[in-house]
Amino acid sequence: MSKERFEELRRQLDAVNQDILEVLNRRAELVQEIGQLKSGKGTERFDPIREKEMLDKLVASNEGPFPSDTIRHLFKQIFQASLGLQEEEKKSLLI
Amino acid sequence: MSKERFEELRRQLDAVNQDILEVLNRRAELVQEIGQLKSGKGTERFDPIREKEMLDKLVASNEGPFPSDTIRHLFKQIFQASLGLQEEEKKSLLI
């Protein structure tokens, strides 16, 4: 294995990590905005049907290498983190 | 709340989900390649020092809205899923 190739792959991995960070936070911003619209309407923020629909779409378009089970697992964590963010915001509004 | 705005945000959320799916799989491909290089060398695939370094970099450049604890949690799940992928591959090579 060439050391240069290994270093290059590590640099690429760091760059991809930053890309993931960026899209995760972009998603969090959108979820916050949707949450604010919903709260004005009094609609429940957790929507299991919509979550299932999103997961099904993701699995349908998944080309790997991550298997679909892993994609489901990771996105469930992301959805949960987004709800957590909304809860924190709600609390801060109540204080 | 305008129904159109809500529908537009949902469309954006679907698009961001696809972006996340894409970068997650791009990361998985890189990890697979790094794993193959390491296996030729007999190096251990799990590298806690490197993981900590990656997490520290991510937290340092995190601008939110996700808090740093959430970023750490989500990336740990992603790292674990990547290791899982390497294990699966190893097994398939042994069969």
PDB file of C-alpha atoms in Angstrom:
ATOM      1  CA  MET A   1       0.000   0.000   0.000  1.00  0.00           C
ATOM      2  CA  SER A   2       1.372   3.388  -0.882  1.00  0.00           C
ATOM      3  CA  LYS A   3       1.437   5.802   2.025  1.00  0.00           C
ATOM      4  CA  GLU A   4       0.412   8.598  -0.349  1.00  0.00           C
ATOM      5  CA  ARG A   5      -2.738   6.764  -1.453  1.00  0.00           C
ATOM      6  CA  PHE A   6      -3.677   6.121   2.166  1.00  0.00           C
ATOM      7  CA  GLU A   7      -3.169   9.784   3.089  1.00  0.00           C
ATOM      8  CA  GLU A   8      -5.218  10.833   0.079  1.00  0.00           C
ATOM      9  CA  LEU A   9      -8.103   8.566   1.128  1.00  0.00           C
ATOM     10  CA  ARG A  10      -7.969  10.000   4.645  1.00  0.00           C
ATOM     11  CA  ARG A  11      -8.183  13.513   3.265  1.00  0.00           C
ATOM     12  CA  GLN A  12     -11.181  12.483   1.180  1.00  0.00           C
ATOM     13  CA  LEU A  13     -12.786  10.938   4.274  1.00  0.00           C
ATOM     14  CA  ASP A  14     -12.332  14.193   6.201  1.00  0.00           C
ATOM     15  CA  ALA A  15     -13.933  16.096   3.321  1.00  0.00           C
ATOM     16  CA  VAL A  16     -16.890  13.690   3.167  1.00  0.00           C
ATOM     17  CA  ASN A  17     -17.335  13.991   6.945  1.00  0.00           C
ATOM     18  CA  GLN A  18     -17.657  17.754   6.509  1.00  0.00           C
ATOM     19  CA  ASP A  19     -20.182  17.236   3.689  1.00  0.00           C
ATOM     20  CA  ILE A  20     -22.249  14.983   5.949  1.00  0.00           C
ATOM     21  CA  LEU A  21     -22.081  17.550   8.767  1.00  0.00           C
ATOM     22  CA  GLU A  22     -23.291  20.228   6.391  1.00  0.00           C
ATOM     23  CA  VAL A  23     -26.296  18.307   5.031  1.00  0.00           C
ATOM     24  CA  LEU A  24     -27.274  17.116   8.513  1.00  0.00           C
ATOM     25  CA  ASN A  25     -27.405  20.718   9.709  1.00  0.00           C
ATOM     26  CA  ARG A  26     -29.215  21.792   6.541  1.00  0.00           C
ATOM     27  CA  ARG A  27     -31.807  19.127   7.327  1.00  0.00           C
ATOM     28  CA  ALA A  28     -32.036  20.323  10.947  1.00  0.00           C
ATOM     29  CA  GLU A  29     -32.753  23.883   9.741  1.00  0.00           C
ATOM     30  CA  LEU A  30     -35.568  22.650   7.513  1.00  0.00           C
ATOM     31  CA  VAL A  31     -37.056  20.571  10.314  1.00  0.00           C
ATOM     32  CA  GLN A  32     -36.942  23.614  12.582  1.00  0.00           C
ATOM     33  CA  GLU A  33     -38.775  25.669  10.002  1.00  0.00           C
ATOM     34  CA  ILE A  34     -41.399  22.954   9.475  1.00  0.00           C
ATOM     35  CA  GLY A  35     -41.748  22.680  13.270  1.00  0.00           C
ATOM     36  CA  GLN A  36     -42.386  26.410  13.586  1.00  0.00           C
ATOM     37  CA  LEU A  37     -45.061  26.278  10.891  1.00  0.00           C
ATOM     38  CA  LYS A  38     -46.673  23.276  12.566  1.00  0.00           C
ATOM     39  CA  SER A  39     -46.598  24.849  16.018  1.00  0.00           C
ATOM     40  CA  GLY A  40     -48.527  27.834  14.705  1.00  0.00           C
ATOM     41  CA  LYS A  41     -51.101  25.309  13.553  1.00  0.00           C
ATOM     42  CA  GLY A  42     -51.005  23.134  16.679  1.00  0.00           C
ATOM     43  CA  THR A  43     -50.158  20.056  14.593  1.00  0.00           C
ATOM     44  CA  GLU A  44     -48.250  17.205  16.212  1.00  0.00           C
ATOM     45  CA  ARG A  45     -44.548  17.326  15.257  1.00  0.00           C
ATOM     46  CA  PHE A  46     -43.940  13.584  15.278  1.00  0.00           C
ATOM     47  CA  ASP A  47     -45.583  12.054  12.250  1.00  0.00           C
ATOM     48  CA  PRO A  48     -44.946   8.293  12.020  1.00  0.00           C
ATOM     49  CA  ILE A  49     -46.656   7.964   8.638  1.00  0.00           C
ATOM     50  CA  ARG A  50     -44.475  10.678   7.117  1.00  0.00           C
ATOM     51  CA  GLU A  51     -41.369   9.062   8.681  1.00  0.00           C
ATOM     52  CA  LYS A  52     -42.249   5.695   7.195  1.00  0.00           C
ATOM     53  CA  GLU A  53     -42.823   7.334   3.823  1.00  0.00           C
ATOM     54  CA  MET A  54     -39.389   9.018   3.987  1.00  0.00           C
ATOM     55  CA  LEU A  55     -37.663   5.767   5.008  1.00  0.00           C
ATOM     56  CA  ASP A  56     -39.360   3.827   2.212  1.00  0.00           C
ATOM     57  CA  LYS A  57     -38.255   6.415  -0.359  1.00  0.00           C
ATOM     58  CA  LEU A  58     -34.671   6.290   0.929  1.00  0.00           C
ATOM     59  CA  VAL A  59     -34.530   2.506   0.871  1.00  0.00           C
ATOM     60  CA  ALA A  60     -36.028   2.440  -2.633  1.00  0.00           C
ATOM     61  CA  SER A  61     -33.291   4.726  -3.962  1.00  0.00           C
ATOM     62  CA  ASN A  62     -30.440   3.199  -1.946  1.00  0.00           C
ATOM     63  CA  GLU A  63     -27.692   1.854  -4.207  1.00  0.00           C
ATOM     64  CA  GLY A  64     -25.286   0.916  -1.398  1.00  0.00           C
ATOM     65  CA  PRO A  65     -22.710   0.008  -0.270  1.00  0.00           C
ATOM     66  CA  PHE A  66     -24.685   0.529   2.944  1.00  0.00           C
ATOM     67  CA  PRO A  67     -27.412  -2.117   3.141  1.00  0.00           C
ATOM     68  CA  SER A  68     -30.989  -0.884   3.519  1.00  0.00           C
ATOM     69  CA  ASP A  69     -31.193  -1.951   7.174  1.00  0.00           C
ATOM     70  CA  THR A  70     -28.266   0.321   7.968  1.00  0.00           C
ATOM     71  CA  ILE A  71     -29.832   3.197   6.039  1.00  0.00           C
ATOM     72  CA  ARG A  72     -33.057   2.734   8.003  1.00  0.00           C
ATOM     73  CA  HIS A  73     -31.147   2.648  11.284  1.00  0.00           C
ATOM     74  CA  LEU A  74     -29.060   5.752  10.551  1.00  0.00           C
ATOM     75  CA  PHE A  75     -32.026   7.797   9.341  1.00  0.00           C
ATOM     76  CA  LYS A  76     -34.105   6.811  12.366  1.00  0.00           C
ATOM     77  CA  GLN A  77     -31.300   8.241  14.512  1.00  0.00           C
ATOM     78  CA  ILE A  78     -31.311  11.411  12.395  1.00  0.00           C
ATOM     79  CA  PHE A  79     -35.113  11.753  12.674  1.00  0.00           C
ATOM     80  CA  GLN A  80     -34.927  11.262  16.437  1.00  0.00           C
ATOM     81  CA  ALA A  81     -32.178  13.874  16.768  1.00  0.00           C
ATOM     82  CA  SER A  82     -34.336  16.306  14.790  1.00  0.00           C
ATOM     83  CA  LEU A  83     -37.275  15.785  17.117  1.00  0.00           C
ATOM     84  CA  GLY A  84     -34.929  16.289  20.078  1.00  0.00           C
ATOM     85  CA  LEU A  85     -33.898  19.611  18.585  1.00  0.00           C
ATOM     86  CA  GLN A  86     -37.530  20.705  18.330  1.00  0.00           C
ATOM     87  CA  GLU A  87     -38.163  19.717  21.943  1.00  0.00           C
ATOM     88  CA  GLU A  88     -35.184  21.801  23.105  1.00  0.00           C
ATOM     89  CA  GLU A  89     -36.509  24.757  21.167  1.00  0.00           C
ATOM     90  CA  LYS A  90     -39.982  24.353  22.629  1.00  0.00           C
ATOM     91  CA  LYS A  91     -38.522  24.300  26.152  1.00  0.00           C
ATOM     92  CA  SER A  92     -36.499  27.441  25.480  1.00  0.00           C
ATOM     93  CA  LEU A  93     -39.662  29.191  24.281  1.00  0.00           C
ATOM     94  CA  LEU A  94     -41.491  28.217  27.481  1.00  0.00           C
ATOM     95  CA  ILE A  95     -38.833  29.569  29.833  1.00  0.00           C
TER      96      ILE A  95
ATOM     97  CA  MET B   1     -49.397  28.637   7.453  1.00  0.00           C
ATOM     98  CA  SER B   2     -49.682  28.413   3.712  1.00  0.00           C
ATOM     99  CA  LYS B   3     -50.140  24.900   2.442  1.00  0.00           C
ATOM    100  CA  GLU B   4     -47.833  25.691  -0.484  1.00  0.00           C
ATOM    101  CA  ARG B   5     -44.962  26.699   1.823  1.00  0.00           C
ATOM    102  CA  PHE B   6     -45.404  23.511   3.828  1.00  0.00           C
ATOM    103  CA  GLU B   7     -45.402  21.371   0.683  1.00  0.00           C
ATOM    104  CA  GLU B   8     -42.303  23.200  -0.552  1.00  0.00           C
ATOM    105  CA  LEU B   9     -40.458  22.522   2.728  1.00  0.00           C
ATOM    106  CA  ARG B  10     -41.418  18.860   2.511  1.00  0.00           C
ATOM    107  CA  ARG B  11     -40.029  18.661  -1.003  1.00  0.00           C
ATOM    108  CA  GLN B  12     -36.808  20.269   0.231  1.00  0.00           C
ATOM    109  CA  LEU B  13     -36.643  17.759   3.090  1.00  0.00           C
ATOM    110  CA  ASP B  14     -36.976  14.860   0.646  1.00  0.00           C
ATOM    111  CA  ALA B  15     -34.164  16.342  -1.453  1.00  0.00           C
ATOM    112  CA  VAL B  16     -31.902  16.780   1.597  1.00  0.00           C
ATOM    113  CA  ASN B  17     -32.650  13.183   2.655  1.00  0.00           C
ATOM    114  CA  GLN B  18     -31.388  12.034  -0.746  1.00  0.00           C
ATOM    115  CA  ASP B  19     -28.268  14.198  -0.353  1.00  0.00           C
ATOM    116  CA  ILE B  20     -27.570  12.614   3.039  1.00  0.00           C
ATOM    117  CA  LEU B  21     -28.092   9.126   1.574  1.00  0.00           C
ATOM    118  CA  GLU B  22     -25.620   9.932  -1.187  1.00  0.00           C
ATOM    119  CA  VAL B  23     -22.835  11.245   1.064  1.00  0.00           C
ATOM    120  CA  LEU B  24     -23.310   8.392   3.537  1.00  0.00           C
ATOM    121  CA  ASN B  25     -22.790   5.877   0.730  1.00  0.00           C
ATOM    122  CA  ARG B  26     -19.857   7.886  -0.642  1.00  0.00           C
ATOM    123  CA  ARG B  27     -18.308   7.676   2.828  1.00  0.00           C
ATOM    124  CA  ALA B  28     -19.005   3.923   2.974  1.00  0.00           C
ATOM    125  CA  GLU B  29     -17.177   3.444  -0.356  1.00  0.00           C
ATOM    126  CA  LEU B  30     -14.134   5.313   0.950  1.00  0.00           C
ATOM    127  CA  VAL B  31     -14.115   3.297   4.171  1.00  0.00           C
ATOM    128  CA  GLN B  32     -14.295   0.103   2.128  1.00  0.00           C
ATOM    129  CA  GLU B  33     -11.310   1.201   0.062  1.00  0.00           C
ATOM    130  CA  ILE B  34      -9.315   2.167   3.155  1.00  0.00           C
ATOM    131  CA  GLY B  35     -10.264  -1.185   4.721  1.00  0.00           C
ATOM    132  CA  GLN B  36      -8.996  -3.089   1.681  1.00  0.00           C
ATOM    133  CA  LEU B  37      -5.674  -1.212   1.788  1.00  0.00           C
ATOM    134  CA  LYS B  38      -5.369  -1.874   5.521  1.00  0.00           C
ATOM    135  CA  SER B  39      -6.203  -5.566   5.174  1.00  0.00           C
ATOM    136  CA  GLY B  40      -3.323  -5.990   2.717  1.00  0.00           C
ATOM    137  CA  LYS B  41      -1.136  -4.542   5.429  1.00  0.00           C
ATOM    138  CA  GLY B  42      -2.718  -6.448   8.338  1.00  0.00           C
ATOM    139  CA  THR B  43      -3.506  -3.190  10.154  1.00  0.00           C
ATOM    140  CA  GLU B  44      -6.417  -3.110  12.599  1.00  0.00           C
ATOM    141  CA  ARG B  45      -9.501  -1.495  11.005  1.00  0.00           C
ATOM    142  CA  PHE B  46     -10.876   0.098  14.134  1.00  0.00           C
ATOM    143  CA  ASP B  47      -8.699   3.043  15.099  1.00  0.00           C
ATOM    144  CA  PRO B  48     -10.059   4.851  18.185  1.00  0.00           C
ATOM    145  CA  ILE B  49      -7.466   7.637  17.973  1.00  0.00           C
ATOM    146  CA  ARG B  50      -8.403   8.400  14.378  1.00  0.00           C
ATOM    147  CA  GLU B  51     -12.119   8.318  15.314  1.00  0.00           C
ATOM    148  CA  LYS B  52     -11.575  10.782  18.136  1.00  0.00           C
ATOM    149  CA  GLU B  53      -9.607  13.032  15.797  1.00  0.00           C
ATOM    150  CA  MET B  54     -12.447  12.964  13.240  1.00  0.00           C
ATOM    151  CA  LEU B  55     -15.080  13.706  15.907  1.00  0.00           C
ATOM    152  CA  ASP B  56     -13.033  16.596  17.308  1.00  0.00           C
ATOM    153  CA  LYS B  57     -12.678  18.117  13.841  1.00  0.00           C
ATOM    154  CA  LEU B  58     -16.416  17.793  13.209  1.00  0.00           C
ATOM    155  CA  VAL B  59     -17.364  19.362  16.517  1.00  0.00           C
ATOM    156  CA  ALA B  60     -14.867  22.197  15.956  1.00  0.00           C
ATOM    157  CA  SER B  61     -16.473  23.082  12.624  1.00  0.00           C
ATOM    158  CA  ASN B  62     -20.083  22.504  13.689  1.00  0.00           C
ATOM    159  CA  GLU B  63     -22.179  25.642  13.320  1.00  0.00           C
ATOM    160  CA  GLY B  64     -25.515  24.033  14.267  1.00  0.00           C
ATOM    161  CA  PRO B  65     -28.441  23.951  14.606  1.00  0.00           C
ATOM    162  CA  PHE B  66     -27.538  20.435  15.785  1.00  0.00           C
ATOM    163  CA  PRO B  67     -25.647  20.702  19.088  1.00  0.00           C
ATOM    164  CA  SER B  68     -22.202  19.115  19.238  1.00  0.00           C
ATOM    165  CA  ASP B  69     -23.411  16.214  21.418  1.00  0.00           C
ATOM    166  CA  THR B  70     -25.878  15.255  18.698  1.00  0.00           C
ATOM    167  CA  ILE B  71     -23.192  15.509  16.025  1.00  0.00           C
ATOM    168  CA  ARG B  72     -20.939  13.221  18.079  1.00  0.00           C
ATOM    169  CA  HIS B  73     -23.780  10.750  18.576  1.00  0.00           C
ATOM    170  CA  LEU B  74     -24.790  10.654  14.905  1.00  0.00           C
ATOM    171  CA  PHE B  75     -21.221  10.278  13.646  1.00  0.00           C
ATOM    172  CA  LYS B  76     -20.488   7.498  16.148  1.00  0.00           C
ATOM    173  CA  GLN B  77     -23.454   5.645  14.646  1.00  0.00           C
ATOM    174  CA  ILE B  78     -22.073   6.282  11.156  1.00  0.00           C
ATOM    175  CA  PHE B  79     -18.586   5.060  12.158  1.00  0.00           C
ATOM    176  CA  GLN B  80     -20.067   1.939  13.710  1.00  0.00           C
ATOM    177  CA  ALA B  81     -22.144   1.222  10.608  1.00  0.00           C
ATOM    178  CA  SER B  82     -18.987   1.562   8.498  1.00  0.00           C
ATOM    179  CA  LEU B  83     -17.143  -0.968  10.646  1.00  0.00           C
ATOM    180  CA  GLY B  84     -20.140  -3.272  10.376  1.00  0.00           C
ATOM    181  CA  LEU B  85     -19.890  -3.029   6.603  1.00  0.00           C
ATOM    182  CA  GLN B  86     -16.214  -4.041   6.695  1.00  0.00           C
ATOM    183  CA  GLU B  87     -17.034  -7.015   8.910  1.00  0.00           C
ATOM    184  CA  GLU B  88     -19.699  -8.207   6.465  1.00  0.00           C
ATOM    185  CA  GLU B  89     -17.225  -7.947   3.629  1.00  0.00           C
ATOM    186  CA  LYS B  90     -14.581  -9.867   5.554  1.00  0.00           C
ATOM    187  CA  LYS B  91     -17.085 -12.657   6.222  1.00  0.00           C
ATOM    188  CA  SER B  92     -18.059 -12.843   2.560  1.00  0.00           C
ATOM    189  CA  LEU B  93     -14.394 -13.154   1.624  1.00  0.00           C
ATOM    190  CA  LEU B  94     -13.946 -16.055   4.063  1.00  0.00           C
ATOM    191  CA  ILE B  95     -16.858 -18.104   2.726  1.00  0.00           C
TER     192      ILE B  95
END
